Coordinates of C-alpha atoms in Angstrom, one line a residue:
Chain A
X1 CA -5.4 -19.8 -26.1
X2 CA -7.0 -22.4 -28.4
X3 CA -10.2 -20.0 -28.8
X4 CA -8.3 -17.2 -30.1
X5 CA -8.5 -17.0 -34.3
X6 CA -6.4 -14.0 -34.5
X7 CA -3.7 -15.7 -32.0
X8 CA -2.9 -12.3 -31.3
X9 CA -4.8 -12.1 -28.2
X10 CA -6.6 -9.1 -29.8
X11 CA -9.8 -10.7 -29.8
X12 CA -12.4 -9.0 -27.7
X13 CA -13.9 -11.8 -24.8
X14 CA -16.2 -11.4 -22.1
X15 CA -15.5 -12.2 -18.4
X16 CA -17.4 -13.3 -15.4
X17 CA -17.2 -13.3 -11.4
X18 CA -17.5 -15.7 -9.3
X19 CA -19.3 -13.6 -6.7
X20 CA -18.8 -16.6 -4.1
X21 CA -15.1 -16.3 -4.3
X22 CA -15.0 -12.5 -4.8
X23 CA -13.0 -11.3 -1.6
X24 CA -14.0 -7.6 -3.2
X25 CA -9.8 -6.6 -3.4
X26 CA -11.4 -4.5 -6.1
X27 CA -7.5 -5.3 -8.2
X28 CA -9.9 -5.6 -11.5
X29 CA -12.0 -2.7 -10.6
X30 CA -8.7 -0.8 -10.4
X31 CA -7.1 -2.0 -13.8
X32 CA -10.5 -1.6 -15.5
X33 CA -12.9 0.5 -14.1
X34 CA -14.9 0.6 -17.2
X35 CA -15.5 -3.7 -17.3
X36 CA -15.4 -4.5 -13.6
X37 CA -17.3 -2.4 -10.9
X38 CA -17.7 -3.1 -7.2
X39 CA -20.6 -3.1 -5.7
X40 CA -20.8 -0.1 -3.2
X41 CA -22.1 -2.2 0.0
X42 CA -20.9 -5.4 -0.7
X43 CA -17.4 -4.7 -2.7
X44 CA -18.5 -7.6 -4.8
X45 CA -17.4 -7.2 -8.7
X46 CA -19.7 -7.3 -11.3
X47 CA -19.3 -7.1 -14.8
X48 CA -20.7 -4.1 -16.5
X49 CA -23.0 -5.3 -18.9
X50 CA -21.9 -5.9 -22.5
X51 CA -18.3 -4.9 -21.6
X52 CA -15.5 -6.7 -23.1
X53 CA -11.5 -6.7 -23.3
X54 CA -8.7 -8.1 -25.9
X55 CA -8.0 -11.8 -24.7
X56 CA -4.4 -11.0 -24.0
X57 CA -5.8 -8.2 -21.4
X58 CA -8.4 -10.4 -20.4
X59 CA -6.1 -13.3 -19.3
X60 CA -3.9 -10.8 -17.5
X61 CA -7.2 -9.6 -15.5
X62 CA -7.5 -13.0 -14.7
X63 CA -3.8 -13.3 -13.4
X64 CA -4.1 -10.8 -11.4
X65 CA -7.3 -11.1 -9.6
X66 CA -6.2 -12.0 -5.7
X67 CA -9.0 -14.6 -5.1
X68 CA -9.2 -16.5 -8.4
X69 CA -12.8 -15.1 -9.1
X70 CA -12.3 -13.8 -12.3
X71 CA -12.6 -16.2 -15.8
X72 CA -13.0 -15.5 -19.5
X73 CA -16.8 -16.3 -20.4
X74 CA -16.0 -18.4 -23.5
X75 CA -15.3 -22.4 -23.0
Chain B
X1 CA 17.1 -37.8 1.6
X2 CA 18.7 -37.7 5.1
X3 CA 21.3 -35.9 4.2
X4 CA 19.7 -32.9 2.6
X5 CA 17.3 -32.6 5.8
X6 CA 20.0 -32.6 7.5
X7 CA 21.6 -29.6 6.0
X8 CA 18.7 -28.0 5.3
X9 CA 17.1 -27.7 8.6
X10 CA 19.6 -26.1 9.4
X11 CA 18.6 -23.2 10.4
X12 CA 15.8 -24.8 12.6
X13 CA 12.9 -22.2 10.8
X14 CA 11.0 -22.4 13.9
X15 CA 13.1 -21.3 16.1
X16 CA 12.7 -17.2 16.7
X17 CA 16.2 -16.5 16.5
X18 CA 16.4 -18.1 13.1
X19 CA 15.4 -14.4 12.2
X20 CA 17.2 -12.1 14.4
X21 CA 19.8 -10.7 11.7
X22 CA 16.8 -10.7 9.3
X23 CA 15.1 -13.1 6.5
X24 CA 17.8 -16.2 6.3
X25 CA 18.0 -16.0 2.7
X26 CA 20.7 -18.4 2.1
X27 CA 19.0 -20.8 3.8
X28 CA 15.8 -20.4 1.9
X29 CA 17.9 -20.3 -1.5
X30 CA 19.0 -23.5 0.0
X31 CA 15.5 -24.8 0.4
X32 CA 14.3 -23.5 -2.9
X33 CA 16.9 -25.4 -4.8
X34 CA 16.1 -28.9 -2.7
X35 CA 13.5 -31.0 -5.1
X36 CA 10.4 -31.3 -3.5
X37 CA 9.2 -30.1 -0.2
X38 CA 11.7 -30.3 2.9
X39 CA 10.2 -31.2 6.3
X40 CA 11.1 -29.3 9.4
X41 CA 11.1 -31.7 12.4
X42 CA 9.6 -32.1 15.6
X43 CA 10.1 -28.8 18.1
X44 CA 9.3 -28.3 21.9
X45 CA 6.0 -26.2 20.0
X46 CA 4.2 -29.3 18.2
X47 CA 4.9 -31.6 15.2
X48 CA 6.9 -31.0 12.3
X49 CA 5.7 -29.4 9.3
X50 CA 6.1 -28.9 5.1
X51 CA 8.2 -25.9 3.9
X52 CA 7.0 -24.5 1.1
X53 CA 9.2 -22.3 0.0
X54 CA 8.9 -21.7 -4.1
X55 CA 6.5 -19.3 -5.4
X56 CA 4.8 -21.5 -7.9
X57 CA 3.6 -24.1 -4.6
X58 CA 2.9 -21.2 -2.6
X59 CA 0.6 -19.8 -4.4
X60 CA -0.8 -23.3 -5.4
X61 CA -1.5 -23.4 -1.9
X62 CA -2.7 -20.3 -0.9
X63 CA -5.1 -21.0 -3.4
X64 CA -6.5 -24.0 -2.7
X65 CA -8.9 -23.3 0.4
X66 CA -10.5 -26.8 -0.1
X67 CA -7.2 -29.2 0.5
X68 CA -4.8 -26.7 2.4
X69 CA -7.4 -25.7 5.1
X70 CA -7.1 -22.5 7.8
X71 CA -9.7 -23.5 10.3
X72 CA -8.1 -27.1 11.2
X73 CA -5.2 -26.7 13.4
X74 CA -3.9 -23.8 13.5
X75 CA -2.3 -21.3 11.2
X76 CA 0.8 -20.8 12.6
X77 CA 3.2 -23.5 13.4
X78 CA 2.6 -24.4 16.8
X79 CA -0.8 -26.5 17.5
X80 CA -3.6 -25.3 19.3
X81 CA -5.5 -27.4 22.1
X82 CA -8.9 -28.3 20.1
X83 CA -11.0 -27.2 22.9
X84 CA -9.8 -23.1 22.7
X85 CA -9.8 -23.2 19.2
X86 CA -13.0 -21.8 18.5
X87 CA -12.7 -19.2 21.4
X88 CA -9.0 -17.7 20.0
X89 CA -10.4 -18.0 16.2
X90 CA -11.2 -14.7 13.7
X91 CA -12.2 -14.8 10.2
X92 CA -8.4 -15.5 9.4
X93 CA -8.7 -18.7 11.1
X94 CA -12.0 -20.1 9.3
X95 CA -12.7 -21.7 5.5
X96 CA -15.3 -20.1 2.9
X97 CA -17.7 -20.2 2.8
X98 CA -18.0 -18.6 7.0
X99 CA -14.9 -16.5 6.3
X100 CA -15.8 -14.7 3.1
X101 CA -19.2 -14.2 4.9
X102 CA -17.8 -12.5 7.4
X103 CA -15.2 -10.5 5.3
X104 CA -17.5 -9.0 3.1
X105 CA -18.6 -7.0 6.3
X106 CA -15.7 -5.1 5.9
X107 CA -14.0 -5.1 3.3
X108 CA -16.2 -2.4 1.2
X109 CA -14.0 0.0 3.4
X110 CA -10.5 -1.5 1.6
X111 CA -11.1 -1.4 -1.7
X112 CA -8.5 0.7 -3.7
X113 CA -11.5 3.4 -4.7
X114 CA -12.7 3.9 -0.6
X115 CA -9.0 4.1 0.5
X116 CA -8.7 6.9 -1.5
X117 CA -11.2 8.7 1.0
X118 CA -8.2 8.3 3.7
X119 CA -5.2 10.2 1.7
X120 CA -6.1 13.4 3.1
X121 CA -5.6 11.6 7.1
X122 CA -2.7 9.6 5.9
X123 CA -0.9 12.5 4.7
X124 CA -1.6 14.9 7.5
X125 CA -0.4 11.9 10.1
X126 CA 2.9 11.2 7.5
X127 CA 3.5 15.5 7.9
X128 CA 3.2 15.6 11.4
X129 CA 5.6 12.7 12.1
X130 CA 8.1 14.0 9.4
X131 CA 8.1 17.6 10.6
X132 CA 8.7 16.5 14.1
X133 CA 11.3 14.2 13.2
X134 CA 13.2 16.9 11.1
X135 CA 12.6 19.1 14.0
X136 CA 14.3 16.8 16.0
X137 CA 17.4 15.9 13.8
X138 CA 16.6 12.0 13.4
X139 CA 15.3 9.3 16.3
X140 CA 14.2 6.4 16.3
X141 CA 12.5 6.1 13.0
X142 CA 10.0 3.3 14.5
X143 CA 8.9 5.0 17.4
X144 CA 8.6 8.3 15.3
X145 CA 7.6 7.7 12.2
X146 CA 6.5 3.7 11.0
X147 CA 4.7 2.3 14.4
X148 CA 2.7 5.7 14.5
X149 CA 1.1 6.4 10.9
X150 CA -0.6 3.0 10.1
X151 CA -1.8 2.5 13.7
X152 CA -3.2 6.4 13.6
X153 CA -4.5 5.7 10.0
X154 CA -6.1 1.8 11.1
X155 CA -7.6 3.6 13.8
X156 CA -9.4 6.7 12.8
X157 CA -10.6 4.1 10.1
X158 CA -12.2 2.1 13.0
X159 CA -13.0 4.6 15.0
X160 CA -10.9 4.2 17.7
X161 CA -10.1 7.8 19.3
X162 CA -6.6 9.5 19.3
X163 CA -6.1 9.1 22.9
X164 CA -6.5 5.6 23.4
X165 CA -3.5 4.9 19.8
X166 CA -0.3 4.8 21.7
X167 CA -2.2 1.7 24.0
X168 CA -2.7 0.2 20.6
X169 CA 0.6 0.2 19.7
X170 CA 2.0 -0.9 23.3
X171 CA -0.8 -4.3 23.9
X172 CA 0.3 -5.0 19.7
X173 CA 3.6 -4.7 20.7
X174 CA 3.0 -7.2 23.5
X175 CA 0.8 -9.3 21.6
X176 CA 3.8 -10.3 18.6
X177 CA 6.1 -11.0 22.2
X178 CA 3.9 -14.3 22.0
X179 CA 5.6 -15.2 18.7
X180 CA 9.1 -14.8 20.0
X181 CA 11.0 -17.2 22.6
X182 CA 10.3 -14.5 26.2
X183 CA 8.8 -15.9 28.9
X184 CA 5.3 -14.0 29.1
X185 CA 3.5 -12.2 32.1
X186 CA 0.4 -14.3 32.4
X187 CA -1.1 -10.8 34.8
X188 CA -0.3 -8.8 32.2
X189 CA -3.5 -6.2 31.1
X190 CA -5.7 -7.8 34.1
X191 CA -5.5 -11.2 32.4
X192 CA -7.7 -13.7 33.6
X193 CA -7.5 -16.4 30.8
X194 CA -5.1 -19.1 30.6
X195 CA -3.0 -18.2 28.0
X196 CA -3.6 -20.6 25.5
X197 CA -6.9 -19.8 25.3
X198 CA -5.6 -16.2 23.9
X199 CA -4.4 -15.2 20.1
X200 CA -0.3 -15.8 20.2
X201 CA -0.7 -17.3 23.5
X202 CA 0.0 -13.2 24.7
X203 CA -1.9 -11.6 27.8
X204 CA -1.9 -8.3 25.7
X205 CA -4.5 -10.2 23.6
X206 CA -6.8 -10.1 27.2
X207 CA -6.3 -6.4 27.3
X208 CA -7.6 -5.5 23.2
X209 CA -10.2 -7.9 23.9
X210 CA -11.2 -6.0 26.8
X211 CA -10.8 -2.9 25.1
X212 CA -13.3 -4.3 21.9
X213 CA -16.1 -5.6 24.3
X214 CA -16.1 -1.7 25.8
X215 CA -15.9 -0.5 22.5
X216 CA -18.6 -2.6 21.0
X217 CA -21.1 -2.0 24.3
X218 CA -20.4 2.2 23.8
X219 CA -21.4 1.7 20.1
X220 CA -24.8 -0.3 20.7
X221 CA -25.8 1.9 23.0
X222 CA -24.8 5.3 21.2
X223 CA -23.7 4.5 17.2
X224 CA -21.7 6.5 15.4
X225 CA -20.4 6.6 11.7
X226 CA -17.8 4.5 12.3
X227 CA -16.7 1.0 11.0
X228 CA -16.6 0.0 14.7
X229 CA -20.7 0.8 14.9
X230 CA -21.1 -0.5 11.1
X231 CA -19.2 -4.0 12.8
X232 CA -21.5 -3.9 16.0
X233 CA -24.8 -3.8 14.1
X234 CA -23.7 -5.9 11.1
X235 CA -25.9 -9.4 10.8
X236 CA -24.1 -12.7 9.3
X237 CA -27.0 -15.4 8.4
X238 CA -29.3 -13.1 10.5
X239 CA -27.8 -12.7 13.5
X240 CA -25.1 -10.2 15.2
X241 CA -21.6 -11.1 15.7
X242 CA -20.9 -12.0 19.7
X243 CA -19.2 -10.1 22.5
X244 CA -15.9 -12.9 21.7
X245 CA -16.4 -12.6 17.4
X246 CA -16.6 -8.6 17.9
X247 CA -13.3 -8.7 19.9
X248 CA -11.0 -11.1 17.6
X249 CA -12.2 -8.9 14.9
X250 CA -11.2 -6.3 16.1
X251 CA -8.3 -7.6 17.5
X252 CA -7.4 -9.1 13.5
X253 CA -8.0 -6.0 12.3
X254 CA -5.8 -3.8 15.1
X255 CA -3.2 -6.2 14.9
X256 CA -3.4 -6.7 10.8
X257 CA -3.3 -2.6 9.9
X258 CA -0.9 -2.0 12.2
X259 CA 2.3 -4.2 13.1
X260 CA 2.7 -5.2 9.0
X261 CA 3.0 -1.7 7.4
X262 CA 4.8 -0.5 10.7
X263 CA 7.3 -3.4 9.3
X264 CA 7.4 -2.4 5.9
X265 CA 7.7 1.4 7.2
X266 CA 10.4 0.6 9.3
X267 CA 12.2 -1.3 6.3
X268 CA 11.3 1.4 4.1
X269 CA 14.0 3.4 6.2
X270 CA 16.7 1.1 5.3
X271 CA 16.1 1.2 1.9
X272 CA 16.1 4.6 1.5
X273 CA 19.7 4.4 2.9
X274 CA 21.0 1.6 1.1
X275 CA 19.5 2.2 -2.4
X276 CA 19.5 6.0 -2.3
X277 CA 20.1 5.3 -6.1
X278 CA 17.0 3.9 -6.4
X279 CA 15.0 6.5 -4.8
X280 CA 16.2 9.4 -7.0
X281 CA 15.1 7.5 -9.7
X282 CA 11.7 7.7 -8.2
X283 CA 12.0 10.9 -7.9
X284 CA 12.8 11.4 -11.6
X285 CA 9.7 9.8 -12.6
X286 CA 7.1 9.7 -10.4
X287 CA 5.3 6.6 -12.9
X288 CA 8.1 4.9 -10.8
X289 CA 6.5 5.1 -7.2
X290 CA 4.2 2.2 -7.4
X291 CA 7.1 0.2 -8.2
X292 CA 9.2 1.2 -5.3
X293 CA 6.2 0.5 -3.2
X294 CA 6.2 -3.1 -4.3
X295 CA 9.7 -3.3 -4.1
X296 CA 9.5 -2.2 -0.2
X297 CA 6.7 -4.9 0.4
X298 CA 8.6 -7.6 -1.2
X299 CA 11.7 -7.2 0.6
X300 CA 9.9 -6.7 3.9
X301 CA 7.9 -9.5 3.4
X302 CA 6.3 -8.1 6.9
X303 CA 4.9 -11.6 7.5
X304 CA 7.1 -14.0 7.3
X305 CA 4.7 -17.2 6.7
X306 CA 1.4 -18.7 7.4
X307 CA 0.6 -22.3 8.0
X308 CA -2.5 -24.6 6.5
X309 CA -3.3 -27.7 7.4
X310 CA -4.3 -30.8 4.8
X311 CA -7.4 -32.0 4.6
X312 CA -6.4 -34.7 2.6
X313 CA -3.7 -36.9 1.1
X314 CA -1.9 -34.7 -1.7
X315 CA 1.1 -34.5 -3.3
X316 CA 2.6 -31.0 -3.0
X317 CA 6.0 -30.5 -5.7
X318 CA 6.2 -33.8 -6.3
X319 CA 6.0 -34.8 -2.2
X320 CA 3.0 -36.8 -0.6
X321 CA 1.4 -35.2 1.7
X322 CA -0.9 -36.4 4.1
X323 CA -4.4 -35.4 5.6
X324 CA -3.6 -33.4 8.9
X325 CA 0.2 -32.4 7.8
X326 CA 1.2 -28.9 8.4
X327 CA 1.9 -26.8 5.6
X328 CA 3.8 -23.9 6.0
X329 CA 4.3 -21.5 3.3
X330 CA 6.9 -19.1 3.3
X331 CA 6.2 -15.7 1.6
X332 CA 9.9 -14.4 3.1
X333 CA 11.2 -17.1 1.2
X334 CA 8.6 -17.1 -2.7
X335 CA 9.6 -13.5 -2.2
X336 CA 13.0 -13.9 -3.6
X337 CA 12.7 -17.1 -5.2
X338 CA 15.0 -16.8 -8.6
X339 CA 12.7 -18.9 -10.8
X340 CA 10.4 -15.3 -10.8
X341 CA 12.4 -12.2 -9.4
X342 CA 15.3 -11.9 -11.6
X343 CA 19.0 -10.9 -9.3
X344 CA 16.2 -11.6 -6.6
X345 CA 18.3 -9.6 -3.5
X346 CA 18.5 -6.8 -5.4
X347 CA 16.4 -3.7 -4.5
X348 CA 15.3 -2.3 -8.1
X349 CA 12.4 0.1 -8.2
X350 CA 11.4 -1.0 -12.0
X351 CA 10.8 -4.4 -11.7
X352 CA 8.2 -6.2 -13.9
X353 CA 4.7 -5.8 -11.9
X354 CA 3.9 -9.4 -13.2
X355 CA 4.2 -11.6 -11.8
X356 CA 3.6 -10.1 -8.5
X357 CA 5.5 -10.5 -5.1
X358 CA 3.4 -12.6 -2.2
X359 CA 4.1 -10.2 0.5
X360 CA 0.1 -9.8 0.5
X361 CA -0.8 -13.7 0.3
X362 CA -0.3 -16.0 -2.6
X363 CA -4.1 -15.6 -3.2
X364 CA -7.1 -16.9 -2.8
X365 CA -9.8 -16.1 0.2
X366 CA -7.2 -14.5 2.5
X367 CA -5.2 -11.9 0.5
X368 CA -4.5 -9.2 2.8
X369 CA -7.3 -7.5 3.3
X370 CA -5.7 -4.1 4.0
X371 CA -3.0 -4.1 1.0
X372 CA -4.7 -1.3 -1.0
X373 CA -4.5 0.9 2.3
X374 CA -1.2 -0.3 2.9
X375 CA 0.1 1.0 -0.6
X376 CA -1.4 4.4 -0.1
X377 CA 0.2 4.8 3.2
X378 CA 3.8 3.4 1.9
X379 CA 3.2 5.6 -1.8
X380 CA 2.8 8.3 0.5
X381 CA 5.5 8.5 2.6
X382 CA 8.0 7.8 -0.2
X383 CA 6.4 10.4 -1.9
X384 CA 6.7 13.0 0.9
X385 CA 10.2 12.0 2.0
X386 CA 10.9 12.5 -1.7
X387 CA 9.1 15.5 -2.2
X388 CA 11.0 17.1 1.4
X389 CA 14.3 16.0 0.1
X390 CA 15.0 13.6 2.7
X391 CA 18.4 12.1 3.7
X392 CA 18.5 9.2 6.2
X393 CA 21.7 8.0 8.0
X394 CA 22.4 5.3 10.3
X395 CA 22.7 6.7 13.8
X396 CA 22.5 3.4 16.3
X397 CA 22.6 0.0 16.7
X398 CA 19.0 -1.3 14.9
X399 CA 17.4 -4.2 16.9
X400 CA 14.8 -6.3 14.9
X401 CA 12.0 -8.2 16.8
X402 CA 12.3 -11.8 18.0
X403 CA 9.9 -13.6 16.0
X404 CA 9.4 -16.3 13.6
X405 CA 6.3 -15.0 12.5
X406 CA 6.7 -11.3 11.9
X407 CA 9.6 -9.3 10.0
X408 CA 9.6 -7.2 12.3
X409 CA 11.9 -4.1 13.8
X410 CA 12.3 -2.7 17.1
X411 CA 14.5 0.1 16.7
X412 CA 16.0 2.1 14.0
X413 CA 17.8 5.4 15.2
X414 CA 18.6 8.0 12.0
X415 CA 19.6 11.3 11.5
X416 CA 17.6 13.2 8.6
X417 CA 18.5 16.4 6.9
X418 CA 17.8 18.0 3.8

């Protein structure tokens, strides 16, 4: 969390996929449909471009994602 | 050290009848709280093995495709002869890159949006049983109710036909027999193989194969809209999966939709008589019914492990392990491990949803593939035993499946009324 000035975890961050590890669970696509979409034939999640989410909800996304694909695009 | 080995392979957690009155939880509490990992000896199946048993290693693990490997060895405890290897192996028996590879050809048709497209089936299969089990008084809620919805639902998503389900359910009944101590019929469904050429060492995995190279022959020549066409067609680098890859796909997938949410089905019954409590909160607020869902899965923890195999020297909780150890990790055991699941025995419906339980995996390439169908079909029948008012009572002896593999039950006689 040292990239976060608010240390709130309100700051909006942008994610990526790893679409190699993507399984295509589709876990983010279900928590946030509007940042995360799977692609129809291949399941594979993609970010929807320009979308963001609070670092705090971020983190969480990456929790939660099954395979380990999903990181917060800052370094 | 001897001494806690000692007492702590005690239950031997090979041994099939380890699990015959259900998960040993003490014994797993016991392992849980032993520093390190604790090594289950030598067995009449193979070499020892690592018992991972905490949730934090498990997943560490699970994740980990590199070090803790699926295609070397084997992934359940006991060894398989190099030289059938590749003939018994599906995609849950290879690495990434191959595996994901050949995932991605199905898994389009799992993800929690597509699922949705199978409510409408789910519930008309979930009606059907229930009216004929009120009908009826009560039965055997397996044979009525949990081994017919998720092998009717994993079929018509295959395209398997409605005449040919209750074979399903017999050959995967027969197939998880290889997984318990009986002596096997090697005959059995016109089997020709030696058995350990076949998945679980089980004839019955001669008769799906069988049944898959039929199928996949009837689908070249005459596709339909059907997963089983969209598998036969399907290209990986270029080229179309074989007569042998085609069958222990299938075979996976049969075997996969079918005998784990049967398990938590059948579970599911218990549950809703023990915790009766429970369920009329759910039925006060339906926002609680994804909870009670989880709360089903973790409890049934319908697999009971997997095994991976090191690819290199590591050190695993603080023990070294070496290149070519077994790994075994437990998900009957990070299920209930106190360090995350707070009063971890205890069957409450509004448990935090993070962090998760691993009845699905610990992560990584080989979460269960089917666990967005699997919630629908469990969210469903709670909600329409719910919604009908349901009241379950013991009404016979329940017998549980020899296995150290599966969670599985046999038999569970009730009687319903309203």
């Amino acid at each position: 969390m040292g990239g976060d000035p608010t240390g709130d975890g309100s700051e909006r961050v942008a994610m990526v996929v790893d679409e190699d590890r993507c399984i295509g669970i589709g876990q983010c696509e279900l928590l946030e449909p509007d940042v995360f979409r799977l692609g129809d034939e291949d399941a594979i999640s993609r970010v929807v471009d320009g979308a963001d989410l609070p670092r705090a909800r971020a983190l969480e996304l990456v929790d939660r994602c099954p395979s380990g694909a999903i990181s917060i695009a800052d370094a | 050290m001897t001494t806690i080995e000692r007492s702590a392979v005690r239950p031997d957690l090979a041994d099939p009848a380890t699990y015959d009155a259900g998960i040993p939880h003490e014994a797993f509490a016991t392992l849980r709280a032993t520093p390190g990992l604790v090594r289950n000896p030598d067995g009449p199946w193979g070499s020892g093995f690592w018992s991972v048993t905490r949730l934090d290693d498990l997943v560490a693990v699970s994740r980990d495709t590199t070090t803790f490997s699926s295609a070397v060895g084997h992934i359940q405890i006991y060894d398989v002869d190099e030289d059938v290897r590749d003939a018994r192996a599906s995609m849950i028996d290879l690495d990434p890159p191959i595996h994901t590879r050949l995932r991605r050809l199905v898994s389009s048709a799992f993800t929690p949006k597509h699922v949705q497209d199978y409510v409408g089936d789910v519930r008309r299969r979930i009606g059907d049983r229930l009216d004929a089990l009120e009908a009826a008084g009560g039965g055997d809620w397996v044979a009525e109710v949990a081994a017919p919805i998720p092998i009717g639902v994993i079929c018509a998503l295959m395209g398997v036909p409605e005449s040919d389900h209750d074979l399903m359910i017999e050959m995967t009944d027969h197939l998880v027999e290889g997984t318990s101590s009986a002596e096997l019929d090697p005959g059995a469904y016109g089997n020709t193989k030696p058995l350990r050429e076949l998945p679980f060492n089980s004839p019955a995995a001669f008769g799906v194969e069988e049944y898959a190279r039929r199928a996949r022959r009837d689908r070249l020549a005459e596709p339909r809209d059907d997963l089983l066409t969209q598998l036969a067609v399907a290209e990986v680098d270029g080229e179309r999966l074989s007569e042998t890859e085609y069958a222990r796909f299938f075979q996976l997938m049969i075997f996969a939709g079918n005998e784990t949410t049967r398990s938590a089905m059948a579970h599911l019954a218990t549950h809703l008589m023990d915790h009766a409590d429970e369920f009329d909160r759910v039925r006060a607020d339906g926002d609680l019914l994804d909870g009670a869902v989880e709360e089903v899965v973790r409890h049934a923890s319908p697999i009971l492990y997997f095994r991976r195999t090191a690819m290199a020297d590591t050190v695993l909780a603080g023990t070294e392990v070496a290149a070519g150890d077994k790994v075994v990790m437990w998900y009957a055991s990070a299920n209930f491990d106190e360090a995350h699941f707070a009063d971890p025995l205890a069957f409450d419906v509004g448990r935090p949803r993070v962090p998760g339980h691993v009845a699905f995996g610990g992560g990584g390439a080989h979460f269960c593939l089917g666990a967005s169908l699997a919630r629908i079909e469990l969210a469903e029948l709670v909600a329409e035993v719910l919604r009908r008012g349901l009241r379950l009572r013991p009404a016979g002896e329940v017998e549980t499946v020899s296995s150290n593999f599966v969670n599985g039950v046999a038999r569970l006689p009730v009687e319903v009324s309203r």
